[in-house]
GROMACS .gro file of N, CA and C in nm:
model
  522
    1MET      N    1  -0.853  -6.678  -1.386
    1MET     CA    2  -0.853  -6.773  -1.291
    1MET      C    3  -0.927  -6.762  -1.192
    2LYS      N    4  -0.968  -6.898  -1.119
    2LYS     CA    5  -1.045  -6.902  -1.006
    2LYS      C    6  -0.970  -6.929  -0.897
    3ILE      N    7  -1.023  -6.893  -0.777
    3ILE     CA    8  -0.979  -6.890  -0.643
    3ILE      C    9  -0.924  -7.068  -0.627
    4THR      N   10  -0.804  -7.057  -0.590
    4THR     CA   11  -0.785  -7.198  -0.535
    4THR      C   12  -0.690  -7.196  -0.441
    5ASN      N   13  -0.639  -7.286  -0.373
    5ASN     CA   14  -0.534  -7.299  -0.299
    5ASN      C   15  -0.426  -7.233  -0.355
    6ASN      N   16  -0.321  -7.126  -0.257
    6ASN     CA   17  -0.213  -7.076  -0.296
    6ASN      C   18  -0.224  -6.980  -0.400
    7SER      N   19  -0.347  -6.932  -0.435
    7SER     CA   20  -0.369  -6.815  -0.514
    7SER      C   21  -0.358  -6.711  -0.428
    8VAL      N   22  -0.346  -6.617  -0.467
    8VAL     CA   23  -0.322  -6.457  -0.414
    8VAL      C   24  -0.470  -6.394  -0.448
    9VAL      N   25  -0.550  -6.374  -0.365
    9VAL     CA   26  -0.678  -6.310  -0.357
    9VAL      C   27  -0.691  -6.187  -0.308
   10GLY      N   28  -0.730  -6.064  -0.399
   10GLY     CA   29  -0.754  -5.963  -0.356
   10GLY      C   30  -0.911  -5.935  -0.349
   11LEU      N   31  -0.976  -5.878  -0.241
   11LEU     CA   32  -1.114  -5.857  -0.233
   11LEU      C   33  -1.126  -5.701  -0.193
   12THR      N   34  -1.242  -5.648  -0.234
   12THR     CA   35  -1.298  -5.560  -0.171
   12THR      C   36  -1.418  -5.579  -0.105
   13TYR      N   37  -1.468  -5.532   0.017
   13TYR     CA   38  -1.563  -5.570   0.083
   13TYR      C   39  -1.593  -5.469   0.193
   14GLU      N   40  -1.724  -5.487   0.244
   14GLU     CA   41  -1.788  -5.422   0.350
   14GLU      C   42  -1.786  -5.525   0.478
   15LEU      N   43  -1.744  -5.525   0.604
   15LEU     CA   44  -1.781  -5.617   0.685
   15LEU      C   45  -1.865  -5.542   0.790
   16LYS      N   46  -1.982  -5.631   0.829
   16LYS     CA   47  -2.051  -5.554   0.943
   16LYS      C   48  -2.087  -5.677   1.016
   17VAL      N   49  -2.116  -5.651   1.147
   17VAL     CA   50  -2.108  -5.738   1.233
   17VAL      C   51  -2.256  -5.736   1.313
   18SER      N   52  -2.321  -5.840   1.365
   18SER     CA   53  -2.410  -5.834   1.455
   18SER      C   54  -2.413  -5.931   1.561
   19LYS      N   55  -2.480  -5.886   1.673
   19LYS     CA   56  -2.467  -6.042   1.789
   19LYS      C   57  -2.645  -6.071   1.777
   20ASP      N   58  -2.636  -6.196   1.817
   20ASP     CA   59  -2.770  -6.268   1.805
   20ASP      C   60  -2.798  -6.289   1.950
   21GLU      N   61  -2.849  -6.199   2.021
   21GLU     CA   62  -2.823  -6.208   2.182
   21GLU      C   63  -2.987  -6.261   2.188
   22GLU      N   64  -3.034  -6.326   2.313
   22GLU     CA   65  -3.144  -6.334   2.369
   22GLU      C   66  -3.275  -6.245   2.314
   23GLU      N   67  -3.341  -6.291   2.229
   23GLU     CA   68  -3.442  -6.230   2.174
   23GLU      C   69  -3.407  -6.082   2.137
   24VAL      N   70  -3.278  -6.026   2.150
   24VAL     CA   71  -3.230  -5.910   2.108
   24VAL      C   72  -3.139  -5.915   1.975
   25GLU      N   73  -3.170  -5.873   1.859
   25GLU     CA   74  -3.081  -5.881   1.732
   25GLU      C   75  -3.032  -5.728   1.724
   26SER      N   76  -2.910  -5.723   1.721
   26SER     CA   77  -2.874  -5.584   1.707
   26SER      C   78  -2.868  -5.576   1.546
   27ALA      N   79  -2.887  -5.446   1.498
   27ALA     CA   80  -2.853  -5.430   1.370
   27ALA      C   81  -2.732  -5.429   1.343
   28PRO      N   82  -2.661  -5.486   1.216
   28PRO     CA   83  -2.551  -5.487   1.196
   28PRO      C   84  -2.496  -5.364   1.152
   29PHE      N   85  -2.362  -5.346   1.234
   29PHE     CA   86  -2.315  -5.209   1.198
   29PHE      C   87  -2.177  -5.252   1.148
   30SER      N   88  -2.100  -5.134   1.055
   30SER     CA   89  -1.996  -5.166   0.976
   30SER      C   90  -1.882  -5.145   1.070
   31VAL      N   91  -1.778  -5.249   1.050
   31VAL     CA   92  -1.666  -5.231   1.115
   31VAL      C   93  -1.516  -5.229   1.029
   32GLU      N   94  -1.551  -5.260   0.914
   32GLU     CA   95  -1.440  -5.224   0.808
   32GLU      C   96  -1.495  -5.209   0.685
   33VAL      N   97  -1.416  -5.136   0.620
   33VAL     CA   98  -1.422  -5.114   0.454
   33VAL      C   99  -1.290  -5.122   0.399
   34ARG      N  100  -1.319  -5.223   0.290
   34ARG     CA  101  -1.174  -5.208   0.179
   34ARG      C  102  -1.217  -5.186   0.057
   35ASP      N  103  -1.190  -5.066   0.025
   35ASP     CA  104  -1.234  -5.052  -0.118
   35ASP      C  105  -1.112  -5.074  -0.213
   36GLY      N  106  -1.145  -5.043  -0.343
   36GLY     CA  107  -1.038  -5.045  -0.443
   36GLY      C  108  -0.930  -4.993  -0.432
   37GLU      N  109  -0.908  -4.879  -0.349
   37GLU     CA  110  -0.745  -4.810  -0.315
   37GLU      C  111  -0.693  -4.887  -0.209
   38ASP      N  112  -0.760  -4.982  -0.134
   38ASP     CA  113  -0.682  -5.055  -0.028
   38ASP      C  114  -0.770  -5.212  -0.006
   39PRO      N  115  -0.761  -5.276  -0.106
   39PRO     CA  116  -0.819  -5.401  -0.092
   39PRO      C  117  -0.738  -5.496  -0.011
   40PHE      N  118  -0.821  -5.593   0.043
   40PHE     CA  119  -0.761  -5.689   0.107
   40PHE      C  120  -0.701  -5.814   0.047
   41PHE      N  121  -0.554  -5.821   0.048
   41PHE     CA  122  -0.498  -5.925  -0.027
   41PHE      C  123  -0.478  -6.029   0.070
   42PHE      N  124  -0.475  -6.138   0.027
   42PHE     CA  125  -0.422  -6.255   0.114
   42PHE      C  126  -0.388  -6.407   0.031
   43LEU      N  127  -0.299  -6.470   0.094
   43LEU     CA  128  -0.250  -6.623   0.023
   43LEU      C  129  -0.391  -6.690   0.061
   44PHE      N  130  -0.467  -6.752  -0.046
   44PHE     CA  131  -0.554  -6.832  -0.008
   44PHE      C  132  -0.533  -6.971   0.075
   45GLY      N  133  -0.556  -7.002   0.153
   45GLY     CA  134  -0.537  -7.107   0.245
   45GLY      C  135  -0.451  -7.065   0.370
   46ASN      N  136  -0.415  -6.926   0.352
   46ASN     CA  137  -0.347  -6.865   0.471
   46ASN      C  138  -0.399  -6.727   0.500
   47SER      N  139  -0.528  -6.707   0.526
   47SER     CA  140  -0.568  -6.548   0.525
   47SER      C  141  -0.570  -6.522   0.692
   48GLY      N  142  -0.574  -6.632   0.735
   48GLY     CA  143  -0.577  -6.570   0.905
   48GLY      C  144  -0.715  -6.546   0.937
   49LEU      N  145  -0.789  -6.555   0.835
   49LEU     CA  146  -0.967  -6.560   0.852
   49LEU      C  147  -1.037  -6.674   0.911
   50PRO      N  148  -1.161  -6.691   0.949
   50PRO     CA  149  -1.203  -6.805   0.975
   50PRO      C  150  -1.211  -6.906   0.836
   51GLU      N  151  -1.193  -7.020   0.876
   51GLU     CA  152  -1.192  -7.119   0.766
   51GLU      C  153  -1.340  -7.129   0.675
   52LYS      N  154  -1.421  -7.073   0.739
   52LYS     CA  155  -1.560  -7.061   0.647
   52LYS      C  156  -1.522  -6.946   0.558
   53PHE      N  157  -1.480  -6.844   0.590
   53PHE     CA  158  -1.461  -6.744   0.492
   53PHE      C  159  -1.403  -6.785   0.367
   54GLU      N  160  -1.275  -6.852   0.383
   54GLU     CA  161  -1.240  -6.920   0.261
   54GLU      C  162  -1.323  -7.008   0.178
   55GLU      N  163  -1.344  -7.090   0.261
   55GLU     CA  164  -1.466  -7.221   0.220
   55GLU      C  165  -1.553  -7.103   0.082
   56LEU      N  166  -1.595  -7.028   0.145
   56LEU     CA  167  -1.732  -6.960   0.084
   56LEU      C  168  -1.690  -6.897  -0.037
   57LEU      N  169  -1.577  -6.852  -0.036
   57LEU     CA  170  -1.505  -6.786  -0.142
   57LEU      C  171  -1.419  -6.869  -0.253
   58ALA      N  172  -1.381  -6.982  -0.217
   58ALA     CA  173  -1.329  -7.104  -0.314
   58ALA      C  174  -1.408  -7.107  -0.450
   59GLY      N  175  -1.333  -7.093  -0.583
   59GLY     CA  176  -1.391  -7.115  -0.699
   59GLY      C  177  -1.459  -7.016  -0.754
   60LYS      N  178  -1.440  -6.887  -0.697
   60LYS     CA  179  -1.494  -6.742  -0.760
   60LYS      C  180  -1.376  -6.692  -0.815
   61ALA      N  181  -1.430  -6.610  -0.914
   61ALA     CA  182  -1.308  -6.543  -1.025
   61ALA      C  183  -1.326  -6.405  -1.020
   62LYS      N  184  -1.234  -6.328  -1.067
   62LYS     CA  185  -1.241  -6.162  -1.068
   62LYS      C  186  -1.360  -6.117  -1.095
   63GLY      N  187  -1.421  -6.012  -1.026
   63GLY     CA  188  -1.541  -5.947  -1.080
   63GLY      C  189  -1.656  -6.023  -1.007
   64ASP      N  190  -1.626  -6.144  -0.954
   64ASP     CA  191  -1.733  -6.211  -0.879
   64ASP      C  192  -1.784  -6.123  -0.763
   65SER      N  193  -1.931  -6.131  -0.724
   65SER     CA  194  -1.939  -6.044  -0.588
   65SER      C  195  -1.978  -6.177  -0.480
   66PHE      N  196  -1.953  -6.126  -0.376
   66PHE     CA  197  -2.020  -6.208  -0.268
   66PHE      C  198  -2.102  -6.155  -0.172
   67ASN      N  199  -2.141  -6.243  -0.100
   67ASN     CA  200  -2.257  -6.184   0.014
   67ASN      C  201  -2.293  -6.305   0.098
   68PHE      N  202  -2.224  -6.320   0.227
   68PHE     CA  203  -2.249  -6.393   0.314
   68PHE      C  204  -2.233  -6.377   0.434
   69ILE      N  205  -2.300  -6.454   0.548
   69ILE     CA  206  -2.297  -6.436   0.681
   69ILE      C  207  -2.234  -6.536   0.750
   70ILE      N  208  -2.133  -6.514   0.833
   70ILE     CA  209  -2.050  -6.641   0.881
   70ILE      C  210  -2.087  -6.603   1.048
   71THR      N  211  -2.171  -6.719   1.096
   71THR     CA  212  -2.190  -6.703   1.248
   71THR      C  213  -2.085  -6.693   1.337
   72ALA      N  214  -2.113  -6.663   1.467
   72ALA     CA  215  -2.004  -6.648   1.567
   72ALA      C  216  -1.935  -6.772   1.564
   73GLU      N  217  -2.017  -6.865   1.566
   73GLU     CA  218  -1.952  -7.019   1.607
   73GLU      C  219  -1.811  -7.039   1.491
   74GLU      N  220  -1.870  -7.005   1.373
   74GLU     CA  221  -1.793  -7.029   1.244
   74GLU      C  222  -1.673  -6.944   1.245
   75ALA      N  223  -1.699  -6.828   1.311
   75ALA     CA  224  -1.605  -6.713   1.314
   75ALA      C  225  -1.509  -6.724   1.430
   76TYR      N  226  -1.529  -6.632   1.532
   76TYR     CA  227  -1.418  -6.661   1.622
   76TYR      C  228  -1.483  -6.693   1.749
   77GLY      N  229  -1.624  -6.775   1.766
   77GLY     CA  230  -1.641  -6.823   1.852
   77GLY      C  231  -1.710  -6.730   1.986
   78GLU      N  232  -1.753  -6.793   2.091
   78GLU     CA  233  -1.788  -6.695   2.188
   78GLU      C  234  -1.680  -6.692   2.271
   79ALA      N  235  -1.689  -6.562   2.368
   79ALA     CA  236  -1.591  -6.507   2.448
   79ALA      C  237  -1.575  -6.610   2.562
   80ASP      N  238  -1.419  -6.634   2.575
   80ASP     CA  239  -1.364  -6.730   2.650
   80ASP      C  240  -1.328  -6.628   2.797
   81GLU      N  241  -1.371  -6.688   2.882
   81GLU     CA  242  -1.346  -6.621   3.024
   81GLU      C  243  -1.215  -6.618   3.075
   82GLU      N  244  -1.145  -6.724   3.017
   82GLU     CA  245  -1.004  -6.753   3.061
   82GLU      C  246  -0.920  -6.660   2.988
   83MET      N  247  -0.960  -6.597   2.868
   83MET     CA  248  -0.893  -6.499   2.798
   83MET      C  249  -0.908  -6.342   2.895
   84ILE      N  250  -0.966  -6.361   2.977
   84ILE     CA  251  -0.959  -6.247   3.076
   84ILE      C  252  -0.900  -6.239   3.180
   85MET      N  253  -0.784  -6.144   3.167
   85MET     CA  254  -0.659  -6.157   3.283
   85MET      C  255  -0.635  -6.012   3.339
   86ALA      N  256  -0.578  -6.008   3.490
   86ALA     CA  257  -0.544  -5.921   3.531
   86ALA      C  258  -0.383  -5.934   3.515
   87LEU      N  259  -0.330  -5.839   3.472
   87LEU     CA  260  -0.172  -5.817   3.471
   87LEU      C  261  -0.118  -5.686   3.542
   88PRO      N  262  -0.018  -5.727   3.600
   88PRO     CA  263   0.075  -5.604   3.667
   88PRO      C  264   0.075  -5.489   3.580
   89LYS      N  265   0.056  -5.378   3.615
   89LYS     CA  266   0.059  -5.262   3.531
   89LYS      C  267   0.204  -5.237   3.502
   90SER      N  268   0.304  -5.267   3.596
   90SER     CA  269   0.462  -5.233   3.555
   90SER      C  270   0.495  -5.294   3.439
   91GLN      N  271   0.434  -5.394   3.372
   91GLN     CA  272   0.454  -5.429   3.245
   91GLN      C  273   0.427  -5.348   3.132
   92PHE      N  274   0.337  -5.265   3.157
   92PHE     CA  275   0.294  -5.156   3.041
   92PHE      C  276   0.363  -5.014   3.068
   93ASN      N  277   0.498  -5.046   3.090
   93ASN     CA  278   0.557  -4.904   3.108
   93ASN      C  279   0.613  -4.824   2.990
   94SER      N  280   0.676  -4.715   3.006
   94SER     CA  281   0.718  -4.632   2.884
   94SER      C  282   0.866  -4.694   2.816
   95GLN      N  283   0.902  -4.806   2.893
   95GLN     CA  284   1.030  -4.854   2.843
   95GLN      C  285   0.970  -4.958   2.726
   96ASN      N  286   0.849  -5.036   2.758
   96ASN     CA  287   0.777  -5.122   2.683
   96ASN      C  288   0.714  -5.068   2.564
   97GLY      N  289   0.711  -4.920   2.553
   97GLY     CA  290   0.640  -4.844   2.457
   97GLY      C  291   0.478  -4.801   2.485
   98PHE      N  292   0.444  -4.823   2.614
   98PHE     CA  293   0.310  -4.804   2.669
   98PHE      C  294   0.314  -4.631   2.737
   99GLU      N  295   0.231  -4.581   2.712
   99GLU     CA  296   0.200  -4.448   2.772
   99GLU      C  297   0.088  -4.440   2.871
  100PRO      N  298   0.060  -4.412   2.979
  100PRO     CA  299  -0.042  -4.396   3.065
  100PRO      C  300  -0.191  -4.419   3.007
  101ASN      N  301  -0.201  -4.306   2.913
  101ASN     CA  302  -0.326  -4.282   2.843
  101ASN      C  303  -0.377  -4.405   2.752
  102MET      N  304  -0.270  -4.489   2.747
  102MET     CA  305  -0.313  -4.611   2.661
  102MET      C  306  -0.382  -4.692   2.755
  103LEU      N  307  -0.375  -4.696   2.865
  103LEU     CA  308  -0.430  -4.796   2.969
  103LEU      C  309  -0.572  -4.774   3.004
  104GLU      N  310  -0.645  -4.648   2.933
  104GLU     CA  311  -0.793  -4.628   2.969
  104GLU      C  312  -0.869  -4.729   2.944
  105GLU      N  313  -0.985  -4.741   3.009
  105GLU     CA  314  -1.070  -4.863   3.002
  105GLU      C  315  -1.133  -4.831   2.851
  106GLY      N  316  -1.164  -4.937   2.781
  106GLY     CA  317  -1.224  -4.949   2.668
  106GLY      C  318  -1.113  -4.935   2.541
  107ASN      N  319  -1.018  -4.901   2.580
  107ASN     CA  320  -0.895  -4.908   2.478
  107ASN      C  321  -0.839  -5.006   2.422
  108PHE      N  322  -0.794  -5.061   2.307
  108PHE     CA  323  -0.714  -5.196   2.269
  108PHE      C  324  -0.551  -5.134   2.268
  109LEU      N  325  -0.492  -5.243   2.345
  109LEU     CA  326  -0.344  -5.239   2.344
  109LEU      C  327  -0.295  -5.312   2.247
  110PRO      N  328  -0.195  -5.275   2.179
  110PRO     CA  329  -0.104  -5.359   2.056
  110PRO      C  330  -0.012  -5.449   2.148
  111LEU      N  331  -0.033  -5.572   2.161
  111LEU     CA  332   0.057  -5.649   2.212
  111LEU      C  333   0.082  -5.743   2.117
  112VAL      N  334   0.182  -5.857   2.160
  112VAL     CA  335   0.249  -5.942   2.081
  112VAL      C  336   0.256  -6.087   2.146
  113ASP      N  337   0.176  -6.164   2.096
  113ASP     CA  338   0.206  -6.276   2.164
  113ASP      C  339   0.310  -6.375   2.173
  114GLU      N  340   0.314  -6.491   2.240
  114GLU     CA  341   0.438  -6.571   2.236
  114GLU      C  342   0.520  -6.599   2.124
  115ASN      N  343   0.429  -6.602   2.029
  115ASN     CA  344   0.488  -6.632   1.893
  115ASN      C  345   0.527  -6.514   1.803
  116GLY      N  346   0.519  -6.384   1.878
  116GLY     CA  347   0.545  -6.273   1.777
  116GLY      C  348   0.439  -6.250   1.711
  117TYR      N  349   0.339  -6.287   1.706
  117TYR     CA  350   0.243  -6.242   1.613
  117TYR      C  351   0.160  -6.137   1.697
  118PRO      N  352   0.114  -6.027   1.612
  118PRO     CA  353   0.043  -5.919   1.656
  118PRO      C  354  -0.096  -5.953   1.735
  119MET      N  355  -0.137  -5.893   1.834
  119MET     CA  356  -0.276  -5.935   1.885
  119MET      C  357  -0.311  -5.809   1.966
  120GLN      N  358  -0.433  -5.823   1.987
  120GLN     CA  359  -0.472  -5.683   2.082
  120GLN      C  360  -0.566  -5.737   2.198
  121ALA      N  361  -0.533  -5.640   2.319
  121ALA     CA  362  -0.627  -5.677   2.423
  121ALA      C  363  -0.699  -5.557   2.450
  122LYS      N  364  -0.805  -5.581   2.522
  122LYS     CA  365  -0.913  -5.457   2.534
  122LYS      C  366  -0.887  -5.462   2.698
  123VAL      N  367  -0.874  -5.328   2.733
  123VAL     CA  368  -0.872  -5.283   2.883
  123VAL      C  369  -1.003  -5.267   2.913
  124ILE      N  370  -1.044  -5.354   3.036
  124ILE     CA  371  -1.166  -5.364   3.078
  124ILE      C  372  -1.157  -5.284   3.211
  125LYS      N  373  -1.063  -5.287   3.298
  125LYS     CA  374  -1.075  -5.207   3.407
  125LYS      C  375  -0.940  -5.183   3.473
  126ASP      N  376  -0.909  -5.071   3.540
  126ASP     CA  377  -0.806  -5.032   3.612
  126ASP      C  378  -0.794  -5.068   3.729
  127LEU      N  379  -0.721  -5.165   3.781
  127LEU     CA  380  -0.752  -5.247   3.931
  127LEU      C  381  -0.631  -5.168   4.031
  128GLY      N  382  -0.573  -5.034   3.973
  128GLY     CA  383  -0.467  -4.999   4.065
  128GLY      C  384  -0.341  -5.042   4.020
  129GLU      N  385  -0.313  -5.156   4.094
  129GLU     CA  386  -0.185  -5.206   4.070
  129GLU      C  387  -0.157  -5.270   3.926
  130GLU      N  388  -0.299  -5.344   3.922
  130GLU     CA  389  -0.287  -5.446   3.817
  130GLU      C  390  -0.423  -5.378   3.701
  131ILE      N  391  -0.426  -5.427   3.598
  131ILE     CA  392  -0.506  -5.391   3.497
  131ILE      C  393  -0.558  -5.505   3.446
  132LEU      N  394  -0.698  -5.522   3.435
  132LEU     CA  395  -0.770  -5.621   3.388
  132LEU      C  396  -0.795  -5.611   3.214
  133LEU      N  397  -0.740  -5.711   3.140
  133LEU     CA  398  -0.744  -5.720   3.021
  133LEU      C  399  -0.821  -5.839   2.950
  134ASP      N  400  -0.885  -5.825   2.827
  134ASP     CA  401  -0.950  -5.922   2.773
  134ASP      C  402  -0.888  -5.946   2.640
  135PHE      N  403  -0.812  -6.048   2.621
  135PHE     CA  404  -0.773  -6.108   2.521
  135PHE      C  405  -0.836  -6.201   2.420
  136ASN      N  406  -0.965  -6.181   2.405
  136ASN     CA  407  -1.049  -6.231   2.317
  136ASN      C  408  -1.034  -6.134   2.194
  137HIS      N  409  -1.078  -6.206   2.076
  137HIS     CA  410  -1.078  -6.138   1.951
  137HIS      C  411  -1.199  -6.051   1.957
  138PRO      N  412  -1.149  -5.937   1.902
  138PRO     CA  413  -1.251  -5.820   1.922
  138PRO      C  414  -1.384  -5.854   1.831
  139LEU      N  415  -1.383  -5.940   1.751
  139LEU     CA  416  -1.508  -5.990   1.711
  139LEU      C  417  -1.582  -6.106   1.731
  140VAL      N  418  -1.519  -6.166   1.864
  140VAL     CA  419  -1.566  -6.279   1.924
  140VAL      C  420  -1.725  -6.263   1.956
  141GLY      N  421  -1.797  -6.345   1.929
  141GLY     CA  422  -1.935  -6.338   1.972
  141GLY      C  423  -2.013  -6.269   1.877
  142PHE      N  424  -1.961  -6.237   1.770
  142PHE     CA  425  -2.050  -6.147   1.657
  142PHE      C  426  -2.048  -6.260   1.529
  143ASP      N  427  -2.164  -6.207   1.463
  143ASP     CA  428  -2.178  -6.264   1.357
  143ASP      C  429  -2.125  -6.194   1.242
  144LEU      N  430  -2.056  -6.235   1.123
  144LEU     CA  431  -1.963  -6.141   1.004
  144LEU      C  432  -2.052  -6.153   0.880
  145HIS      N  433  -2.092  -6.018   0.852
  145HIS     CA  434  -2.164  -6.005   0.737
  145HIS      C  435  -2.065  -5.945   0.640
  146PHE      N  436  -2.056  -6.047   0.532
  146PHE     CA  437  -1.925  -5.985   0.423
  146PHE      C  438  -2.008  -5.936   0.318
  147ASP      N  439  -1.992  -5.864   0.239
  147ASP     CA  440  -2.053  -5.808   0.144
  147ASP      C  441  -1.929  -5.752   0.032
  148GLY      N  442  -1.923  -5.784  -0.080
  148GLY     CA  443  -1.808  -5.733  -0.148
  148GLY      C  444  -1.804  -5.811  -0.301
  149GLU      N  445  -1.666  -5.782  -0.327
  149GLU     CA  446  -1.632  -5.820  -0.462
  149GLU      C  447  -1.482  -5.899  -0.470
  150VAL      N  448  -1.472  -6.006  -0.580
  150VAL     CA  449  -1.318  -6.045  -0.603
  150VAL      C  450  -1.259  -5.946  -0.693
  151PHE      N  451  -1.158  -5.871  -0.638
  151PHE     CA  452  -1.064  -5.737  -0.700
  151PHE      C  453  -0.992  -5.802  -0.781
  152GLU      N  454  -0.905  -5.931  -0.741
  152GLU     CA  455  -0.801  -5.962  -0.810
  152GLU      C  456  -0.781  -6.136  -0.767
  153VAL      N  457  -0.724  -6.187  -0.870
  153VAL     CA  458  -0.702  -6.325  -0.841
  153VAL      C  459  -0.580  -6.355  -0.937
  154ARG      N  460  -0.459  -6.391  -0.877
  154ARG     CA  461  -0.343  -6.448  -0.949
  154ARG      C  462  -0.275  -6.556  -0.871
  155GLU      N  463  -0.185  -6.614  -0.947
  155GLU     CA  464  -0.094  -6.726  -0.869
  155GLU      C  465   0.006  -6.663  -0.776
  156ALA      N  466   0.027  -6.728  -0.684
  156ALA     CA  467   0.139  -6.683  -0.576
  156ALA      C  468   0.279  -6.702  -0.625
  157THR      N  469   0.337  -6.612  -0.583
  157THR     CA  470   0.475  -6.619  -0.647
  157THR      C  471   0.558  -6.739  -0.539
  158ALA      N  472   0.678  -6.790  -0.572
  158ALA     CA  473   0.737  -6.869  -0.491
  158ALA      C  474   0.771  -6.795  -0.366
  159GLU      N  475   0.809  -6.716  -0.368
  159GLU     CA  476   0.840  -6.629  -0.237
  159GLU      C  477   0.718  -6.609  -0.160
  160GLU      N  478   0.591  -6.594  -0.201
  160GLU     CA  479   0.477  -6.561  -0.138
  160GLU      C  480   0.446  -6.692  -0.074
  161LEU      N  481   0.459  -6.795  -0.129
  161LEU     CA  482   0.436  -6.935  -0.092
  161LEU      C  483   0.530  -6.946   0.032
  162GLU      N  484   0.661  -6.927   0.006
  162GLU     CA  485   0.766  -6.963   0.102
  162GLU      C  486   0.724  -6.889   0.239
  163HIS      N  487   0.693  -6.764   0.241
  163HIS     CA  488   0.668  -6.683   0.346
  163HIS      C  489   0.546  -6.682   0.417
  164GLY      N  490   0.443  -6.736   0.336
  164GLY     CA  491   0.289  -6.748   0.347
  164GLY      C  492   0.214  -6.632   0.345
  165HIS      N  493   0.295  -6.517   0.310
  165HIS     CA  494   0.180  -6.393   0.329
  165HIS      C  495   0.220  -6.329   0.164
  166VAL      N  496   0.136  -6.235   0.148
  166VAL     CA  497   0.145  -6.163   0.020
  166VAL      C  498   0.253  -6.054   0.031
  167HIS      N  499   0.332  -6.046  -0.096
  167HIS     CA  500   0.448  -5.958  -0.107
  167HIS      C  501   0.373  -5.822  -0.089
  168GLY      N  502   0.426  -5.730  -0.025
  168GLY     CA  503   0.373  -5.578  -0.044
  168GLY      C  504   0.272  -5.562   0.087
  169GLU      N  505   0.259  -5.646   0.118
  169GLU     CA  506   0.135  -5.612   0.238
  169GLU      C  507   0.192  -5.627   0.371
  170HIS      N  508   0.123  -5.551   0.464
  170HIS     CA  509   0.209  -5.521   0.599
  170HIS      C  510   0.111  -5.580   0.689
  171GLY      N  511   0.051  -5.690   0.671
  171GLY     CA  512  -0.034  -5.786   0.767
  171GLY      C  513  -0.124  -5.720   0.835
  172HIS      N  514  -0.248  -5.652   0.779
  172HIS     CA  515  -0.351  -5.587   0.859
  172HIS      C  516  -0.400  -5.689   0.950
  173GLN      N  517  -0.451  -5.648   1.087
  173GLN     CA  518  -0.506  -5.694   1.179
  173GLN      C  519  -0.663  -5.721   1.137
  174HIS      N  520  -0.696  -5.818   1.171
  174HIS     CA  521  -0.853  -5.836   1.166
  174HIS      C  522  -0.920  -5.877   1.292
   0.00000   0.00000   0.00000
């Protein structure tokens, strides 16, 4: 069967990213590899990935390969200054499951948004009483290069449709 809305799709791929800055084009570097031992399964129409990603996969069948680039605008957009915030360090205490070494610059903090979805914030700077965090998606501003193959396509079960995610998956962060 071909990939359509509400089908469950398993993919193997390598994701590389590059930034297209003024006159400087960075070589794509690999950020994620999903192989046959750990394919990426998702409910088509509800992958949590950029819309364009799903558009480019529609109609493919098991064994089809794909190779495409999604530009930053079509993916996660450009970094938003308003997503950079200083928060009181007291929020990140051990009672909330944070250790002091987690707050080092450059680390990603595992957080939850107001809807209960997991998200990440990057620690930019330690300001003493406060900590400066960047809530932009880690891949914001990057072009995404996907190169992979359709591992499996099947119909979603009623339960999967009801819950909007694939049975047996633990919701990987992208």
